Coordinates of C-alpha atoms in Angstrom, one line a residue:
Chain A
M207 CA 132.1 152.3 -9.9
A208 CA 130.9 152.5 -6.4
M209 CA 127.2 152.3 -7.0
S210 CA 126.5 148.7 -6.7
Y211 CA 128.6 148.1 -3.7
D212 CA 127.5 150.9 -1.4
R213 CA 124.0 149.9 -0.6
A214 CA 124.6 147.2 2.0
I215 CA 127.1 147.9 4.6
T216 CA 128.1 144.3 5.0
V217 CA 129.3 144.0 1.5
F218 CA 132.9 144.5 0.4
S219 CA 133.5 146.0 -3.0
P220 CA 136.0 144.0 -5.2
D221 CA 138.8 146.4 -4.3
G222 CA 138.2 146.0 -0.6
H223 CA 136.3 149.1 0.2
L224 CA 133.4 149.3 2.7
F225 CA 131.7 152.2 1.0
Q226 CA 129.1 152.9 3.7
V227 CA 131.9 153.4 6.2
E228 CA 133.8 155.7 3.9
Y229 CA 130.6 157.7 3.3
A230 CA 130.1 157.9 7.0
Q231 CA 133.5 159.7 7.1
E232 CA 132.1 162.2 4.6
A233 CA 129.2 162.8 7.0
V234 CA 131.8 163.7 9.7
K235 CA 133.2 166.4 7.4
K236 CA 129.8 168.1 7.5
G237 CA 130.2 168.9 11.2
S238 CA 132.0 171.9 12.4
T239 CA 135.7 171.7 13.3
A240 CA 136.9 170.4 16.7
V241 CA 140.6 170.4 17.7
G242 CA 142.3 168.7 20.6
V243 CA 145.8 169.2 22.0
R244 CA 147.5 167.2 24.7
G245 CA 150.0 169.0 27.0
K246 CA 152.1 167.6 29.8
K247 CA 149.7 168.7 32.5
I248 CA 146.7 170.0 30.6
V249 CA 144.4 168.8 27.8
V250 CA 142.4 171.2 25.7
L251 CA 139.5 170.7 23.4
G252 CA 138.4 173.6 21.1
V253 CA 135.3 173.6 18.9
E254 CA 133.8 175.9 16.4
K255 CA 130.4 176.8 17.6
K256 CA 127.9 176.5 14.9
S257 CA 125.5 179.3 14.3
I258 CA 122.1 178.5 15.8
A259 CA 118.7 179.9 15.2
K260 CA 117.7 183.1 17.1
L261 CA 115.1 181.4 19.2
Q262 CA 117.1 178.3 20.0
D263 CA 118.5 177.9 23.5
D264 CA 122.2 177.6 22.8
R265 CA 122.8 175.7 26.1
T266 CA 121.3 172.6 24.4
V267 CA 123.6 172.7 21.4
R268 CA 126.7 171.2 22.8
K269 CA 129.7 169.8 21.0
I270 CA 131.8 169.0 24.1
C271 CA 130.3 166.5 26.5
A272 CA 131.7 165.2 29.8
L273 CA 131.7 161.4 30.0
D274 CA 132.9 161.4 33.5
D275 CA 134.8 163.8 35.9
N276 CA 138.1 162.8 34.2
V277 CA 137.1 162.3 30.6
F278 CA 135.4 164.5 28.1
L279 CA 134.6 164.2 24.4
A280 CA 134.1 166.5 21.4
F281 CA 132.5 165.1 18.3
A282 CA 131.9 166.1 14.7
G283 CA 129.1 164.7 12.5
L284 CA 125.5 163.6 13.0
T285 CA 124.2 165.1 16.2
A286 CA 121.7 162.3 17.0
D287 CA 124.4 159.6 16.5
A288 CA 126.6 161.5 18.9
R289 CA 123.9 161.7 21.6
V290 CA 123.4 157.9 21.4
V291 CA 127.2 157.1 21.7
V292 CA 127.8 159.6 24.5
N293 CA 124.9 158.2 26.5
R294 CA 126.2 154.7 26.2
A295 CA 129.7 155.9 27.1
R296 CA 128.4 157.7 30.2
V297 CA 126.5 154.6 31.4
E298 CA 129.7 152.6 30.9
C299 CA 131.8 155.0 32.9
Q300 CA 129.4 154.7 35.8
S301 CA 129.2 151.0 35.5
H302 CA 133.0 150.8 35.6
R303 CA 133.1 152.9 38.7
L304 CA 130.5 150.7 40.4
T305 CA 132.2 147.4 39.4
V306 CA 135.8 148.2 39.7
E307 CA 135.6 151.2 42.1
D308 CA 137.9 153.2 39.9
P309 CA 137.2 155.8 37.3
V310 CA 137.7 154.6 33.7
T311 CA 141.0 155.2 31.9
V312 CA 140.7 157.3 28.8
E313 CA 141.9 154.4 26.7
Y314 CA 139.3 152.1 28.2
I315 CA 136.4 154.3 27.4
T316 CA 137.8 155.1 23.9
R317 CA 138.1 151.4 23.2
F318 CA 134.5 150.9 24.4
I319 CA 133.2 153.6 22.1
S320 CA 135.2 152.2 19.2
S321 CA 133.9 148.7 19.8
I322 CA 130.3 150.0 19.6
K323 CA 131.1 151.8 16.3
Q324 CA 132.8 148.8 14.8
R325 CA 129.9 146.5 15.7
Y326 CA 127.7 148.8 13.7
T327 CA 129.9 148.4 10.6
Q328 CA 129.4 144.6 10.7
S329 CA 125.7 144.2 11.4
N330 CA 123.1 143.7 8.8
G331 CA 120.4 146.4 8.6
R332 CA 122.4 149.0 10.5
R333 CA 124.5 151.9 9.3
P334 CA 127.7 153.1 10.9
F335 CA 127.6 156.0 13.3
G336 CA 128.4 159.2 11.4
I337 CA 130.6 160.8 14.0
S338 CA 134.3 161.1 14.8
S339 CA 135.2 162.0 18.3
L340 CA 138.2 163.5 20.2
I341 CA 138.4 162.0 23.7
V342 CA 140.6 163.7 26.2
G343 CA 141.2 163.3 29.9
F344 CA 143.6 162.1 32.6
D345 CA 144.0 158.6 34.0
F346 CA 144.1 158.2 37.8
D347 CA 147.9 158.1 37.6
G348 CA 147.8 161.6 36.2
T349 CA 148.8 160.8 32.6
P350 CA 147.1 163.0 30.0
H351 CA 145.6 161.4 26.9
L352 CA 144.0 162.4 23.6
Y353 CA 142.4 159.8 21.4
Q354 CA 140.5 160.1 18.2
T355 CA 137.8 157.6 17.1
E356 CA 136.3 157.2 13.6
P357 CA 133.1 155.8 12.1
S358 CA 135.0 152.7 11.2
G359 CA 135.7 151.9 14.8
T360 CA 139.4 152.6 14.8
Y361 CA 141.0 154.7 17.5
H362 CA 144.5 156.2 17.8
A363 CA 146.3 158.3 20.3
W364 CA 147.4 161.7 19.2
K365 CA 149.5 164.6 20.5
A366 CA 147.2 167.0 18.7
N367 CA 144.5 166.5 16.1
A368 CA 141.4 168.0 14.5
I369 CA 138.2 166.5 13.1
G370 CA 135.2 167.9 11.2
R371 CA 134.9 170.4 8.4
S372 CA 138.4 171.8 7.7
A373 CA 140.3 169.2 9.7
K374 CA 143.0 168.9 7.1
T375 CA 143.9 172.6 7.2
V376 CA 143.9 172.6 11.0
R377 CA 146.0 169.4 11.2
E378 CA 148.5 171.0 8.9
F379 CA 148.7 174.0 11.1
L380 CA 149.2 171.8 14.1
E381 CA 151.9 169.9 12.4
K382 CA 153.7 173.1 11.6
H383 CA 153.4 174.7 15.0
Y384 CA 153.5 171.9 17.5
K385 CA 156.6 172.0 19.6
E386 CA 157.2 169.4 22.2
E387 CA 158.9 171.8 24.6
D388 CA 155.9 174.2 24.5
M389 CA 153.6 171.5 25.8
E390 CA 155.1 172.0 29.3
S391 CA 153.4 175.3 29.5
D392 CA 149.6 175.3 29.9
T393 CA 149.3 178.7 28.2
E394 CA 151.1 177.5 25.1
V395 CA 148.9 174.5 24.8
I396 CA 145.8 176.6 25.0
K397 CA 147.2 179.1 22.6
L398 CA 148.0 176.4 20.1
A399 CA 144.5 175.1 20.2
I400 CA 143.0 178.6 19.7
R401 CA 145.3 179.5 16.9
A402 CA 144.7 176.3 15.1
L403 CA 140.9 176.9 15.3
L404 CA 141.3 180.5 14.2
E405 CA 142.7 179.2 10.9
V406 CA 139.3 178.0 9.9
V407 CA 136.7 179.5 12.1
Q408 CA 134.6 182.1 10.4
S409 CA 134.1 185.6 11.8
G410 CA 136.9 185.6 14.3
G411 CA 137.0 184.3 17.8
K412 CA 133.4 184.7 19.0
N413 CA 132.5 181.3 17.7
I414 CA 135.0 179.3 19.6
E415 CA 134.2 177.2 22.7
L416 CA 137.1 175.8 24.7
A417 CA 137.2 173.1 27.3
I418 CA 140.3 172.8 29.5
M419 CA 141.2 170.1 32.0
K420 CA 144.3 170.4 34.2
Q421 CA 145.8 167.6 36.1
D422 CA 143.8 167.1 39.3
E423 CA 141.2 169.7 38.4
S424 CA 137.8 169.2 36.9
M425 CA 137.0 170.3 33.4
K426 CA 136.3 174.0 32.8
V427 CA 134.3 175.1 29.8
C428 CA 135.3 178.5 28.8
L429 CA 132.9 180.2 26.4
N430 CA 134.7 183.5 26.0
L431 CA 138.2 182.5 26.7
W432 CA 139.2 184.3 23.5
Y433 CA 138.9 187.6 25.2
L434 CA 141.4 186.6 27.9
Y435 CA 144.0 185.3 25.5
S436 CA 143.5 187.6 22.5
K437 CA 146.1 190.0 23.6
K438 CA 148.7 187.4 24.0
I439 CA 147.9 185.9 20.6
A440 CA 148.0 189.2 19.0
A441 CA 151.4 189.8 20.4
V442 CA 152.7 186.5 19.0
Chain B
M598 CA 98.1 123.6 -30.2
A599 CA 97.7 120.8 -27.7
T600 CA 98.8 121.5 -24.1
F601 CA 99.6 119.4 -21.1
F602 CA 96.2 119.9 -19.6
G603 CA 94.1 118.8 -22.6
E604 CA 92.7 122.0 -23.8
V605 CA 93.3 123.2 -27.3
L606 CA 94.6 126.7 -27.9
S607 CA 94.4 128.4 -31.2
V608 CA 97.7 130.1 -32.0
Y609 CA 98.2 132.8 -34.5
S610 CA 100.6 132.4 -37.3
R611 CA 103.1 135.2 -37.7
A612 CA 103.4 134.3 -41.4
V613 CA 100.0 135.6 -42.2
E614 CA 98.9 139.2 -41.4
E615 CA 95.5 139.3 -39.8
D616 CA 92.8 141.8 -40.6
D617 CA 92.9 144.3 -37.8
D618 CA 89.9 146.6 -38.2
E619 CA 89.4 146.8 -34.5
L620 CA 93.0 147.8 -34.0
D621 CA 92.6 150.7 -36.4
D622 CA 90.0 152.3 -34.2
E623 CA 92.2 151.9 -31.2
N624 CA 95.0 153.5 -33.1
E625 CA 93.0 156.6 -33.8
E626 CA 92.2 157.0 -30.2
D627 CA 95.8 156.3 -29.3
E628 CA 96.9 158.8 -31.9
Q629 CA 94.7 161.4 -30.5
I630 CA 96.0 160.9 -27.0
R631 CA 99.5 161.0 -28.3
R632 CA 98.8 164.2 -30.1
E633 CA 97.3 165.8 -27.0
I634 CA 100.3 164.7 -25.0
E635 CA 102.7 166.1 -27.6
E636 CA 100.8 169.4 -27.6
K637 CA 100.9 169.6 -23.8
R638 CA 104.6 168.9 -23.8
E639 CA 105.4 171.4 -26.5
V640 CA 108.1 173.9 -25.7
Y641 CA 107.2 177.6 -26.4
I642 CA 109.6 180.5 -26.4
E643 CA 107.9 183.7 -25.4
W644 CA 109.7 186.8 -26.5
Y645 CA 108.5 190.0 -25.0
P646 CA 106.9 192.7 -27.0
D647 CA 109.8 195.1 -27.1
V648 CA 112.0 192.4 -28.6
T649 CA 109.5 191.2 -31.3
Q650 CA 109.0 194.8 -32.3
S651 CA 112.6 195.4 -32.9
V652 CA 112.8 192.4 -35.3
S653 CA 111.6 193.2 -38.8
S654 CA 110.6 189.9 -40.3
G655 CA 107.6 187.8 -39.1
N656 CA 109.9 185.0 -38.1
C657 CA 111.4 186.3 -34.9
T658 CA 115.1 185.9 -35.1
L659 CA 117.4 187.8 -32.9
Q660 CA 120.9 189.0 -33.8
C661 CA 123.1 187.3 -31.4
S662 CA 126.9 187.1 -31.3
D663 CA 127.3 185.6 -27.8
L664 CA 124.9 183.3 -25.9
I665 CA 125.6 182.4 -22.3
I666 CA 123.5 179.7 -20.8
A667 CA 123.4 178.8 -17.1
V668 CA 121.8 175.5 -16.1
G669 CA 121.2 174.8 -12.5
P670 CA 120.9 176.9 -9.3
N671 CA 124.6 177.6 -8.8
A672 CA 125.3 178.6 -12.4
S673 CA 122.3 180.8 -12.4
G674 CA 123.2 182.3 -9.0
F675 CA 126.7 183.0 -10.3
L676 CA 125.4 184.9 -13.3
S677 CA 122.9 186.8 -11.1
A678 CA 125.5 187.8 -8.6
Y679 CA 128.4 188.6 -11.0
V680 CA 126.9 189.6 -14.3
L681 CA 123.2 190.5 -14.0
N682 CA 123.7 192.6 -10.9
T683 CA 124.4 195.7 -13.0
E684 CA 121.3 197.5 -14.3
S685 CA 122.1 197.1 -17.9
W686 CA 120.3 193.8 -18.6
D687 CA 116.7 193.6 -19.9
A688 CA 114.5 190.6 -19.6
V689 CA 113.6 189.7 -23.2
G690 CA 111.9 186.4 -23.0
H691 CA 111.2 183.1 -21.3
V692 CA 110.5 179.5 -22.1
S693 CA 107.2 177.9 -21.2
L694 CA 106.9 174.2 -21.0
W695 CA 105.1 171.5 -19.1
N696 CA 106.4 168.2 -17.7
E697 CA 106.0 166.2 -14.6
K698 CA 108.5 168.3 -12.6
S699 CA 108.1 171.8 -14.2
R700 CA 104.9 173.6 -14.6
C701 CA 106.0 176.8 -16.1
T702 CA 103.3 176.9 -18.6
S703 CA 102.3 180.5 -18.1
R704 CA 102.6 182.8 -21.0
Q705 CA 103.2 185.6 -18.5
P706 CA 106.8 186.3 -17.4
P707 CA 107.7 184.0 -14.5
L708 CA 107.9 185.5 -11.0
P709 CA 111.4 186.0 -9.6
G710 CA 112.4 183.0 -7.5
E711 CA 110.3 180.6 -9.5
P712 CA 112.1 177.9 -11.4
A713 CA 112.0 179.1 -15.0
C714 CA 114.1 179.6 -18.1
R715 CA 114.7 183.3 -18.6
F716 CA 116.5 185.3 -21.4
Y717 CA 118.3 188.5 -20.8
R718 CA 119.8 190.9 -23.3
H719 CA 122.5 193.5 -22.6
R720 CA 121.3 197.0 -23.2
D721 CA 124.6 198.4 -24.5
N722 CA 125.5 195.4 -26.4
P723 CA 122.3 193.9 -27.7
S724 CA 123.9 191.0 -29.4
V725 CA 124.9 189.4 -26.0
L726 CA 122.2 187.2 -24.7
M727 CA 122.0 185.4 -21.4
C728 CA 119.8 182.5 -20.5
Q729 CA 119.2 181.3 -16.9
S730 CA 117.6 177.9 -16.7
T731 CA 116.5 176.7 -13.2
C732 CA 113.5 174.5 -14.3
Y733 CA 113.6 170.9 -15.3
V734 CA 113.5 170.2 -19.0
A735 CA 112.4 166.6 -19.7
E736 CA 114.4 164.3 -22.0
D737 CA 111.7 164.4 -24.7
Q738 CA 111.7 168.2 -24.6
L739 CA 115.4 168.8 -24.9
F740 CA 115.7 168.6 -28.6
Q741 CA 112.7 171.0 -29.0
W742 CA 114.2 173.4 -26.6
A743 CA 117.6 173.6 -28.3
D744 CA 116.0 173.7 -31.7
K745 CA 113.6 176.5 -30.9
V746 CA 116.0 178.6 -29.0
F747 CA 118.7 178.4 -31.7
G748 CA 116.0 178.8 -34.3
S749 CA 115.2 182.2 -32.8
L750 CA 118.8 183.3 -33.2
L751 CA 120.8 184.2 -36.3
N752 CA 123.5 181.6 -36.2
R753 CA 126.1 183.4 -38.1
G754 CA 129.1 184.4 -35.9
L755 CA 127.4 182.9 -32.8
N756 CA 129.5 181.8 -29.8
V757 CA 128.0 179.9 -27.0
M758 CA 129.2 179.4 -23.4
V759 CA 127.3 177.0 -21.1
L760 CA 127.7 176.8 -17.3
S761 CA 126.2 173.8 -15.6
D762 CA 126.0 172.3 -12.2
S763 CA 126.4 168.6 -11.4
P764 CA 126.7 166.6 -8.2
V765 CA 130.2 165.4 -7.5
A766 CA 128.7 162.0 -6.8
E767 CA 128.2 161.6 -10.5
Y768 CA 131.9 162.2 -11.3
K769 CA 133.6 159.0 -12.1
T770 CA 137.3 158.8 -11.5
P771 CA 139.7 156.0 -10.4
D772 CA 141.4 158.5 -8.0
N773 CA 140.2 159.0 -4.5
L774 CA 138.3 162.2 -4.5
Y775 CA 138.0 162.5 -0.7
G776 CA 139.8 165.5 0.5
S777 CA 140.6 166.9 -2.9
A778 CA 139.3 170.3 -4.1
V779 CA 135.6 170.1 -4.4
P780 CA 133.9 172.0 -6.1
F781 CA 135.9 172.0 -9.3
L782 CA 135.4 172.8 -13.0
R783 CA 135.7 170.6 -16.1
S784 CA 135.2 171.8 -19.7
L785 CA 133.9 170.4 -22.9
K786 CA 133.9 172.1 -26.3
S787 CA 132.5 171.7 -29.8
S788 CA 135.0 171.2 -32.6
A789 CA 134.3 174.7 -33.9
F790 CA 135.6 176.3 -30.7
K791 CA 139.2 177.2 -31.3
D792 CA 140.2 178.9 -28.1
Q793 CA 141.6 177.4 -25.0
A794 CA 139.2 176.3 -22.3
L795 CA 139.8 177.8 -18.9
C796 CA 140.0 174.5 -17.0
P797 CA 140.9 170.8 -17.7
A798 CA 138.7 168.9 -20.1
L799 CA 136.2 166.4 -18.8
E800 CA 137.8 163.0 -18.6
Q801 CA 136.3 159.8 -19.8
P802 CA 134.0 158.0 -18.9
N803 CA 132.2 161.0 -17.5
I804 CA 129.3 162.3 -19.7
L805 CA 127.0 165.2 -19.8
T806 CA 123.2 164.8 -19.7
G807 CA 120.2 167.0 -19.9
L808 CA 120.0 170.5 -21.2
P809 CA 123.7 171.3 -21.3
A810 CA 124.2 168.1 -23.4
A811 CA 121.4 169.1 -25.8
V812 CA 122.9 172.5 -26.3
L813 CA 126.4 171.3 -26.9
S814 CA 125.2 168.6 -29.3
H815 CA 123.2 171.1 -31.2
C816 CA 126.3 173.4 -31.5
Q817 CA 128.4 170.5 -32.6
V818 CA 126.0 169.5 -35.3
H819 CA 125.6 173.0 -36.6
R820 CA 129.2 173.9 -36.2
I821 CA 128.7 176.6 -33.7
P822 CA 131.7 177.3 -31.5
A823 CA 130.6 176.4 -28.0
V824 CA 132.4 175.7 -24.7
L825 CA 130.8 174.2 -21.6
Y826 CA 132.0 174.5 -18.0
Q827 CA 130.6 171.9 -15.7
C828 CA 131.0 172.5 -12.0
Y829 CA 131.0 169.4 -9.7
T830 CA 129.9 170.2 -6.2
D831 CA 128.9 168.3 -3.1
V832 CA 126.3 170.8 -2.0
I833 CA 122.6 170.2 -2.9
G834 CA 121.4 173.8 -3.2
P835 CA 122.8 177.1 -4.3
D836 CA 125.9 177.9 -2.3
T837 CA 128.4 180.7 -2.4
V838 CA 131.6 178.6 -2.6
T839 CA 130.2 176.7 -5.6
M840 CA 129.2 179.9 -7.3
E841 CA 132.7 181.3 -6.9
T842 CA 134.1 178.3 -8.7
Y843 CA 132.7 179.7 -11.9
K844 CA 134.9 182.8 -11.6
P845 CA 137.4 181.8 -14.4
A846 CA 134.5 182.3 -16.8
L847 CA 134.5 186.0 -15.8
T848 CA 137.6 186.5 -17.9
S849 CA 135.8 185.7 -21.1
L850 CA 132.6 187.4 -20.0
S851 CA 134.4 190.6 -19.2
K852 CA 135.5 190.9 -22.8
L853 CA 131.8 191.0 -23.8
V854 CA 130.2 193.2 -21.2
K855 CA 131.3 195.5 -18.5
L856 CA 131.2 193.7 -15.2
E857 CA 131.0 194.8 -11.6
P858 CA 134.5 194.3 -10.0
C859 CA 133.4 191.9 -7.3
P860 CA 130.0 191.5 -5.6
S861 CA 129.9 191.9 -1.9
A862 CA 129.5 188.9 0.3
D863 CA 126.0 190.0 1.1
A864 CA 125.1 190.1 -2.5
L865 CA 126.3 186.5 -3.0
R866 CA 124.5 185.3 0.1
R867 CA 121.2 186.6 -1.3
F868 CA 121.5 184.0 -4.1
A869 CA 122.7 181.2 -1.9
K870 CA 120.3 179.1 0.0
V871 CA 119.9 180.2 3.6
S872 CA 122.7 178.5 5.4
E873 CA 121.9 175.7 7.7
A874 CA 121.5 177.5 10.9
Q875 CA 118.1 175.8 11.2
S876 CA 119.5 172.4 10.5
N877 CA 120.5 170.4 13.5
L878 CA 121.5 167.4 11.6
Y879 CA 125.2 167.9 11.9
T880 CA 127.1 169.5 14.7

């Protein structure tokens, strides 16, 4: 039974579980869905916008954050934890630019974020960060990347992935419909991300926020992109 | 008895009973306090006037062929949305009790929305009784609750169905539950229940506690056919997805009373807690 081994994070259970880390992954599932797709010349992040209170300024409720001009991140899980991690990552990106005079590579900043997260799974008196994140961007040589980090501090590169509430359903959709040759076309990449999100987003397309980055261009956040592409998707 | 520090203690011998006049007085006071606490914690079933009138003998016993009990906010919400939404149910009584967590002591009918234990009877089929329990019944009151409720019913030919909520964190299984279908139903039945339950049986070492356990134990002892459906859910409050998990019970319920085909999403949402638009904890 998990009960006696899940209080302290630094304690393994007899069968090798770190229950606090596993519970942190449950916290991730409480956040709304985010999907990321990597094309040949474009990377796309799509998120389900959560419903906000009427009087709340929706510009302050952001699931997609820019870490630097060439890297951005979408998270799922505890909002406050994400804010802390994103702030540290942004400082690191600038520090890297000042020291090395080059922007970070996507893998570097992913590794940095993952190291922070891992440190918090091995310290006394702290709890893990309750967020998973999808980090996308281009390196200075033009290679696109998509990485996913987890509360345990692991990170992996993906061609397409989803995190958050119905991540399993979305991932199954992506596995079924991802085609390597389609990734050459920017439109197909965007369509795949939107269609994957539409599998699980409630009340249609008005609750989707999309962020697109093309090679050599800065990130564009498209709030109502659905209206531009809806006709094409309906035709498919 | 001599000790290490030189003083001498007088020790009492357990072989000889001492005169305890003083203790007698204390016992009386203790007894009085105990009696007062018992009275305060007594469970009362208040049947409404139109019900007591329809029963002839002084001892109020209702003719009942089917008793459906819902324990917990999701089970009660399910009954409210799927069964009690037609106009053919009359409120016939409630339970008043006091404990540290529930203060439904009023002899007056409880206000809607307040945690309480309410009884409803179907107008067209008066032997079908429904009970919605959203208040906390303490361990020492459980036996009284079951005893008094079943004491008010004629037990001949009685069938009981219990719906109850439980957090999935209490579900013990060697398998990894992460990602599997939560919420889900498990069943338990008394030996007198001969039909098939509508979902898999509750596996060991899981147990039931609280009011559902008291009801099922009572039914087992008195050989009343009873089946219980326990819904394990990961949501704290009433929630539409959890309420819909009880739908298999509708097949048995529809044999007893006429049910509305399917409540609209709005109707369901009324019984669910306001969704967490206000909560900024998770994004």
